PDB file of C-alpha atoms and ligand atoms in Angstrom:
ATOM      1  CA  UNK J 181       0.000   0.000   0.000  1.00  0.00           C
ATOM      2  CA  UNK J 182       1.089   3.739  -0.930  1.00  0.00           C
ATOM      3  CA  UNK J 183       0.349   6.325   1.464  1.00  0.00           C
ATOM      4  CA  UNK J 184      -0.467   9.446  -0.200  1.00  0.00           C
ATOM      5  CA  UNK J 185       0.168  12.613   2.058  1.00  0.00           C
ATOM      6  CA  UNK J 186      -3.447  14.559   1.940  1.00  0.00           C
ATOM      7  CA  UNK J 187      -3.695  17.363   4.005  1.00  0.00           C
ATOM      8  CA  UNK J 188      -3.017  19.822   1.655  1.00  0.00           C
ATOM      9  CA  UNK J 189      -2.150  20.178  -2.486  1.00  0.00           C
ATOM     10  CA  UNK J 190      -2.449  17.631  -5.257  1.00  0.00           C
ATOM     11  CA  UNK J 191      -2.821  14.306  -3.680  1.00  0.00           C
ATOM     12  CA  UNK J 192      -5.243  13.166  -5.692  1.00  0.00           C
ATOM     13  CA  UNK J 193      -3.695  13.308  -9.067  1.00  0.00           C
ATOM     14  CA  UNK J 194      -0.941  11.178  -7.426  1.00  0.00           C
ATOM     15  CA  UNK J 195      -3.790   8.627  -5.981  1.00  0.00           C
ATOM     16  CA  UNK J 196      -5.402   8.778  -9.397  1.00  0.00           C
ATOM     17  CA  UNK J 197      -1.668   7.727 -11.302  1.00  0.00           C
ATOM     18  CA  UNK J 198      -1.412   5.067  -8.830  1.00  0.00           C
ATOM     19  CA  UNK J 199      -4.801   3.175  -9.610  1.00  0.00           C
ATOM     20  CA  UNK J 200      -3.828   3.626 -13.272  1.00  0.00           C
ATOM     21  CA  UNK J 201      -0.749   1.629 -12.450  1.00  0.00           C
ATOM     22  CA  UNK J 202      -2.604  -0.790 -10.549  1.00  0.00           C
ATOM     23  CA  UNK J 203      -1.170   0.417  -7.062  1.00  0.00           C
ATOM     24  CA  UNK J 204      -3.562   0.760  -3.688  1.00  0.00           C
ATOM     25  CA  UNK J 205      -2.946   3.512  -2.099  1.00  0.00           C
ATOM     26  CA  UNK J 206      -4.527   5.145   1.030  1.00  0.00           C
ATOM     27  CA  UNK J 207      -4.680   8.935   2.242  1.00  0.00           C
ATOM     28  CA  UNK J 208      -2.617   9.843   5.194  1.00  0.00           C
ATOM     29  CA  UNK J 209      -4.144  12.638   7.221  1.00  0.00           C
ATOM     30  CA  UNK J 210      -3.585  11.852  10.917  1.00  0.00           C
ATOM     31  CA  UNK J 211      -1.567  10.079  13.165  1.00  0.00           C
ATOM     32  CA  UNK J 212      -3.329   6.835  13.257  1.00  0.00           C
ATOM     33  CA  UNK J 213      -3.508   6.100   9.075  1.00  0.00           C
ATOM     34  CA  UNK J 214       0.137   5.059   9.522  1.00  0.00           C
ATOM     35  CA  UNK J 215      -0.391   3.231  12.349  1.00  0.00           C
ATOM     36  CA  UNK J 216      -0.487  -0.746  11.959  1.00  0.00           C
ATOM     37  CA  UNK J 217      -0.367  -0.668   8.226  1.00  0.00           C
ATOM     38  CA  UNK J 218       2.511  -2.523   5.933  1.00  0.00           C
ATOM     39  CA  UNK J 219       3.378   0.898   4.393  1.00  0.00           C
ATOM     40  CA  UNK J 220       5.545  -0.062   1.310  1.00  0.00           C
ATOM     41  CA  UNK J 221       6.078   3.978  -0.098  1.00  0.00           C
ATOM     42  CA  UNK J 222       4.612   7.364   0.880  1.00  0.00           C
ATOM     43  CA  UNK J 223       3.754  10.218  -1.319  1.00  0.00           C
ATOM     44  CA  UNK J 224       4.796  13.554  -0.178  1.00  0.00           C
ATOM     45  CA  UNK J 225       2.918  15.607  -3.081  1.00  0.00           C
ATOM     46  CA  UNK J 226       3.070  19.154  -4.183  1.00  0.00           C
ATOM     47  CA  UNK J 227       1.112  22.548  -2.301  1.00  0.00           C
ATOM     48  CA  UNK J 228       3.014  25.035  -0.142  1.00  0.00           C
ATOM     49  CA  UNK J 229       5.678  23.440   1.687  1.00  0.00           C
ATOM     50  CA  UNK J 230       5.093  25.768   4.601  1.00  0.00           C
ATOM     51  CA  UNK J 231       1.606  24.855   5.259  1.00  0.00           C
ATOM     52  CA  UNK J 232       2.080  21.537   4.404  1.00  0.00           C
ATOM     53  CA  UNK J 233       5.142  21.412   7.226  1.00  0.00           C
ATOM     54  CA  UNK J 234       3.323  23.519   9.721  1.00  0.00           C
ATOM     55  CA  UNK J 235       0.408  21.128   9.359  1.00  0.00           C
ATOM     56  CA  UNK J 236       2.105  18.031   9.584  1.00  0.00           C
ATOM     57  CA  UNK J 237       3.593  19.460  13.176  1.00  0.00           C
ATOM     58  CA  UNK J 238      -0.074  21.086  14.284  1.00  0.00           C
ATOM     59  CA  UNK J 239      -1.903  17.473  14.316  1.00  0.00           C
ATOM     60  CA  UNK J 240       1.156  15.488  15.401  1.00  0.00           C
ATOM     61  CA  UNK J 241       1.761  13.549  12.084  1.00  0.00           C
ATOM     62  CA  UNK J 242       5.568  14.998  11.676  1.00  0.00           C
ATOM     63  CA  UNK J 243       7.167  12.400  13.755  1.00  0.00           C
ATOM     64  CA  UNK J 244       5.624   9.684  12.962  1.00  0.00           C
ATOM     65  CA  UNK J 245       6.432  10.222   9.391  1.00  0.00           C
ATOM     66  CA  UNK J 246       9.564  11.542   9.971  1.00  0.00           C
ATOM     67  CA  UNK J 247      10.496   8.000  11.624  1.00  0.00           C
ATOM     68  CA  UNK J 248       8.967   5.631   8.437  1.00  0.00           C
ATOM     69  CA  UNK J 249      11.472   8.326   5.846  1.00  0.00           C
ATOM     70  CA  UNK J 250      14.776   7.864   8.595  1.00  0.00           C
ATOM     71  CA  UNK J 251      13.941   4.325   8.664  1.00  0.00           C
ATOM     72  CA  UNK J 252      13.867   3.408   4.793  1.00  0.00           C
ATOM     73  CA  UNK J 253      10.137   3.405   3.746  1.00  0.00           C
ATOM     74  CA  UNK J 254      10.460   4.618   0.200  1.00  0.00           C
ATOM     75  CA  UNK J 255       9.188   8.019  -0.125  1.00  0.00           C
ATOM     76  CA  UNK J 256       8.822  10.279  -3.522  1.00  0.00           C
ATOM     77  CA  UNK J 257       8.673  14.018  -3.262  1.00  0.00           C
ATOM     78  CA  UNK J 258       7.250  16.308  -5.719  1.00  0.00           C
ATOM     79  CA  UNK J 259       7.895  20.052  -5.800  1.00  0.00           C
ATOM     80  CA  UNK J 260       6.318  20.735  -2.154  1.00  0.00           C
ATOM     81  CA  UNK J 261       7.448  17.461  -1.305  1.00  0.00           C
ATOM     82  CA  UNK J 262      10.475  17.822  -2.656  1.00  0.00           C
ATOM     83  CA  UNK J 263      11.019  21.104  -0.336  1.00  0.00           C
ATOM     84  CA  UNK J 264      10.011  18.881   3.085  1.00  0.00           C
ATOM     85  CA  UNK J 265      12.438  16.031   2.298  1.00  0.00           C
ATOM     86  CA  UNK J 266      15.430  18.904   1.927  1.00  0.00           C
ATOM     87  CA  UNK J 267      18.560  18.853   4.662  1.00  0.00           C
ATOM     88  CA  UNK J 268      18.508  22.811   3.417  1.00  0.00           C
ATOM     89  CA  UNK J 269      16.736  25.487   1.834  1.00  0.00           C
ATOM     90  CA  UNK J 270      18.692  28.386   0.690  1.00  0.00           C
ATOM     91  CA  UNK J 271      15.893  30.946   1.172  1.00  0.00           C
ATOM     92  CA  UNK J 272      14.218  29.849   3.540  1.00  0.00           C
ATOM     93  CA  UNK J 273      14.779  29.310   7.138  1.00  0.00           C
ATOM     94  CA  UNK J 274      12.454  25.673   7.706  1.00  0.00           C
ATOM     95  CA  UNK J 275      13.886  22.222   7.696  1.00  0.00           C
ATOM     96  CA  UNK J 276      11.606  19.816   7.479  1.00  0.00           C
ATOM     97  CA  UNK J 277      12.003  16.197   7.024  1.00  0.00           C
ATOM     98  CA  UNK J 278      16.092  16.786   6.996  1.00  0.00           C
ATOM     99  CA  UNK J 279      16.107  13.273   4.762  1.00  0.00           C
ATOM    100  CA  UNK J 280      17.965  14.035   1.468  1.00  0.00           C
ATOM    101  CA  UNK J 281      21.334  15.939   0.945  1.00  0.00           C
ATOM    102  CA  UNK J 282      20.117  18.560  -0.929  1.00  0.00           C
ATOM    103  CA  UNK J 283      19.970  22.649  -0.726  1.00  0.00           C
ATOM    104  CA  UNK J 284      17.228  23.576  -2.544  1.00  0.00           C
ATOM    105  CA  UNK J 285      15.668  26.844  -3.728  1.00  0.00           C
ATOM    106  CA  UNK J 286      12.075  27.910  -3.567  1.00  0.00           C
ATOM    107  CA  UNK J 287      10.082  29.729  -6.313  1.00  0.00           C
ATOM    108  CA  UNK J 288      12.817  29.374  -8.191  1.00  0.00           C
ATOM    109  CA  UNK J 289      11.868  30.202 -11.941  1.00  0.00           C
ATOM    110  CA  UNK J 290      10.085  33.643 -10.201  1.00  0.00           C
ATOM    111  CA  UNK J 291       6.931  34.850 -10.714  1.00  0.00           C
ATOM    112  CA  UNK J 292       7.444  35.821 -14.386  1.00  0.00           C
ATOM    113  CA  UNK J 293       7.977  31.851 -15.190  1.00  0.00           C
ATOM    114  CA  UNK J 294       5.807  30.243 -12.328  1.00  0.00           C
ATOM    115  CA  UNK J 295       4.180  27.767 -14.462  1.00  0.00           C
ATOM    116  CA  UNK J 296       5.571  25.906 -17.802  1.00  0.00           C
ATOM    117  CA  UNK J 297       6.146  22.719 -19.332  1.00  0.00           C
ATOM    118  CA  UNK J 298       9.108  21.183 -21.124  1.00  0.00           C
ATOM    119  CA  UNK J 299      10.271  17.863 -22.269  1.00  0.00           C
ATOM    120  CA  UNK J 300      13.403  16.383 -20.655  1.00  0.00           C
ATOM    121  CA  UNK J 301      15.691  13.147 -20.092  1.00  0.00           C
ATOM    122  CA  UNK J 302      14.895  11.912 -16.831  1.00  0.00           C
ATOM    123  CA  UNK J 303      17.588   8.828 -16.294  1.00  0.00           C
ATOM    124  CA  UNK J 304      16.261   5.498 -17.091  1.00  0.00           C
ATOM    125  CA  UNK J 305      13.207   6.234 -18.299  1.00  0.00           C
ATOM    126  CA  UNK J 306      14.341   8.505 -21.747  1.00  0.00           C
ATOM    127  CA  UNK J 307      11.968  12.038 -22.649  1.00  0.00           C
ATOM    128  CA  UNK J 308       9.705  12.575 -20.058  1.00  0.00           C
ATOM    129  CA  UNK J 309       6.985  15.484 -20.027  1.00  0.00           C
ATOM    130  CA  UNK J 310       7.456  17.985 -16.965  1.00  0.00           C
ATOM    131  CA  UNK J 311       4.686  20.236 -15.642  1.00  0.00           C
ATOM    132  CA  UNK J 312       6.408  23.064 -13.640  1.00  0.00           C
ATOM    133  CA  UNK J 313       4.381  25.054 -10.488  1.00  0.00           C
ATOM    134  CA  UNK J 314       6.003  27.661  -8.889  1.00  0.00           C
ATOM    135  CA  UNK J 315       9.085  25.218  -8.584  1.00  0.00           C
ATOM    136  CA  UNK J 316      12.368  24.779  -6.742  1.00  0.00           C
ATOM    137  CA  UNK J 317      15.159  23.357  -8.180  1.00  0.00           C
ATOM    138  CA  UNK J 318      18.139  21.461  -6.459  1.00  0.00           C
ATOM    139  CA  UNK J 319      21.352  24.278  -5.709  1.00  0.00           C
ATOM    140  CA  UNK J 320      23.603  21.295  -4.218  1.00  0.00           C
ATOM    141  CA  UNK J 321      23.731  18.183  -4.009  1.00  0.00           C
ATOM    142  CA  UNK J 322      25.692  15.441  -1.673  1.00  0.00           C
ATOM    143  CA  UNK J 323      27.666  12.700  -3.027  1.00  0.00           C
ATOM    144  CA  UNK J 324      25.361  10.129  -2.027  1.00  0.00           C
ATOM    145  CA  UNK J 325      22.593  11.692  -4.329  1.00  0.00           C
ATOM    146  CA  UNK J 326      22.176  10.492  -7.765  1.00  0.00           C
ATOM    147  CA  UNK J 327      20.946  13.290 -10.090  1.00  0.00           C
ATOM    148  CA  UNK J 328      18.225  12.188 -12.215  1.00  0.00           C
ATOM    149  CA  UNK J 329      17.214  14.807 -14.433  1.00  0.00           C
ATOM    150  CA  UNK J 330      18.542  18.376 -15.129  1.00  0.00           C
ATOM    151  CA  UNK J 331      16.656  21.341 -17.259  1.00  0.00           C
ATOM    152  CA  UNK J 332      18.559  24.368 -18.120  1.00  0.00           C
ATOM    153  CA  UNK J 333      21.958  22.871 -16.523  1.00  0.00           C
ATOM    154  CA  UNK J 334      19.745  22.615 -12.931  1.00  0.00           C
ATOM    155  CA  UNK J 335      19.433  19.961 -11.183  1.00  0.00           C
ATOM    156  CA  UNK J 336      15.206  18.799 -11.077  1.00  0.00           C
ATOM    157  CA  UNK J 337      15.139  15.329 -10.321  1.00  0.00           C
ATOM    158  CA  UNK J 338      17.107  13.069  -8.199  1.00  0.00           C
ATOM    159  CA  UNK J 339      17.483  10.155  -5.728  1.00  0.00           C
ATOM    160  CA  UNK J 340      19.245   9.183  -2.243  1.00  0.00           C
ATOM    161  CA  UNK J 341      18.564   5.738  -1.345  1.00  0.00           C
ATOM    162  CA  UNK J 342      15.063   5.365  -0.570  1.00  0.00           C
ATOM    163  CA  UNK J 343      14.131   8.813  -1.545  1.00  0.00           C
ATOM    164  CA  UNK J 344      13.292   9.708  -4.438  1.00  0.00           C
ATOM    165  CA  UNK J 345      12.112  13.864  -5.563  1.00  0.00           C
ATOM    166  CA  UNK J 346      10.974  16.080  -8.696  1.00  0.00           C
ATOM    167  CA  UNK J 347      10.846  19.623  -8.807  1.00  0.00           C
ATOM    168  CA  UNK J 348       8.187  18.737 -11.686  1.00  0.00           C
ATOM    169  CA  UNK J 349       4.770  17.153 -11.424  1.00  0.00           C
ATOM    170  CA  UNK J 350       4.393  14.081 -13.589  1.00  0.00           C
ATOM    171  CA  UNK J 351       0.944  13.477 -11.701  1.00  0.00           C
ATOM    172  CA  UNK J 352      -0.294  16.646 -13.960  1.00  0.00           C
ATOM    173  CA  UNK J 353       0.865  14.766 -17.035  1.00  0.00           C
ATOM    174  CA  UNK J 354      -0.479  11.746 -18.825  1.00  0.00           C
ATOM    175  CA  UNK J 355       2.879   9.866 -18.484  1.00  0.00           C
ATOM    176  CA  UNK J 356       2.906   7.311 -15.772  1.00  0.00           C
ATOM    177  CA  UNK J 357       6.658   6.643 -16.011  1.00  0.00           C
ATOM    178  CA  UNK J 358       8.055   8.468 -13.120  1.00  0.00           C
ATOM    179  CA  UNK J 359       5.531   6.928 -10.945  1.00  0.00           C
ATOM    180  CA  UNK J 360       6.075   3.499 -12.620  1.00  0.00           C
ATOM    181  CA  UNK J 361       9.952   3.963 -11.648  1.00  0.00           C
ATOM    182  CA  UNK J 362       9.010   4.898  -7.727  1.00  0.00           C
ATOM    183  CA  UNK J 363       6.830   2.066  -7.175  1.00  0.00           C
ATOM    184  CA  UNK J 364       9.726   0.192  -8.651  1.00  0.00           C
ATOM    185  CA  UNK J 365      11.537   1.063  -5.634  1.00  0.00           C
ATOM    186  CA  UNK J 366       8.414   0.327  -3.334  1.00  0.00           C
ATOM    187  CA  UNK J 367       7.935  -3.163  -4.256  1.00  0.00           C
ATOM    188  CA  UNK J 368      11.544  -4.488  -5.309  1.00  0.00           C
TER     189      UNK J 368
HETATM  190  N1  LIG Y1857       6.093  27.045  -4.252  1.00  0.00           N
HETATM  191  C1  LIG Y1857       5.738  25.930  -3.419  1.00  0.00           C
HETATM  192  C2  LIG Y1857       6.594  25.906  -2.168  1.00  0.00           C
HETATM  193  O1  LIG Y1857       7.538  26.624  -2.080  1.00  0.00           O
HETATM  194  C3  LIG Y1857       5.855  24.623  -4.156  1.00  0.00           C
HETATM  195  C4  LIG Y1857       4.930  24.616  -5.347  1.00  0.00           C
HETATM  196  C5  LIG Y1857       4.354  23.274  -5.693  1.00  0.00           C
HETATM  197  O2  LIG Y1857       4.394  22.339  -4.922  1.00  0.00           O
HETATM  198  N2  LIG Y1857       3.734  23.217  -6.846  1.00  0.00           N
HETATM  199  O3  LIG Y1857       6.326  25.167  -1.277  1.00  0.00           O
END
């Protein structure tokens, strides 16, 4: 089973990929929806980071979470997500999760380019459509992370053991790759 984070953002286009792939998932919205289930991967989709962070500490579902991402559960970030799983974000002064050996920037294509979409070689899977929100991008990266996909010479997709984060949404595209390549790690 996939838990799909769902207190705030697009969780459901991510539950909605996952039944086209044939994947059960389940929303997580308190505590007690990770309790005494066989978790085998968690969603972390996109929103606002912020509120998404501040919410996951205001109903006492940060550490629990926290715990299941420390302790290997595969877990796949987009764009919000992305932002929670960071060890560092250059402009802004949260931590989150403090999972994945990244500094990442928020907002980073600015308000003139919040939204696009391009086409771009994601590792292992070939072209893959990207659908861009008001998106960071990766600054830095540690050794231990394995860069995935670049656009413009910036780093947008990438992995660190059991983590795995876009700065894109593929849930907002018709291409079921990325998600194909995450349960991958979910059920190997
Ligand atoms: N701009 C949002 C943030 O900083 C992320 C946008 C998204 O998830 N689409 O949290």
């Amino acid at each position: 089973m996939i838990g799909v984070l769902a207190l705030q953002g697009g969780f459901i286009e991510h539950i909605d990929m996952l039944k086209r792939l044939g994947a059960d998932s389940f929303e997580i919205r308190k505590e007690q929806d990770i309790h005494n289930k066989k978790i085998d991967g968690i969603i972390l989709p996109g929103g606002e980071s912020t509120v998404i962070g501040k919410l996951l500490k205001e109903i006492g579902l940060f550490d629990g979470l926290k715990k299941l991402i420390d302790d290997g559960t595969p877990v796949f970030g987009t764009c919000a997500g992305l932002i929670l799983l960071a060890k560092k974000i250059e402009n802004d002064d949260n931590v989150w999760f403090n999972a994945m050996d990244i500094c990442v920037k928020r907002n980073a294509y600015g308000r003139q380019l919040g939204s696009f979409n391009t086409i771009a070689d994601f590792e292992n899977i070939g072209k893959v459509p990207m659908t861009f929100i008001r998106a960071p991008y990766i600054t830095k990266a540690g050794d231990n992370v394995r860069v995935l996909a670049k656009y413009k010479d910036k780093i947008i997709a990438a992995e660190q053991n059991n983590i795995l984060v876009t700065a894109f949404h593929p849930e907002l595209t018709d291409d079921l790759r990325v998600h194909e390549y995450f349960l991958k790690k979910c059920f190997k």
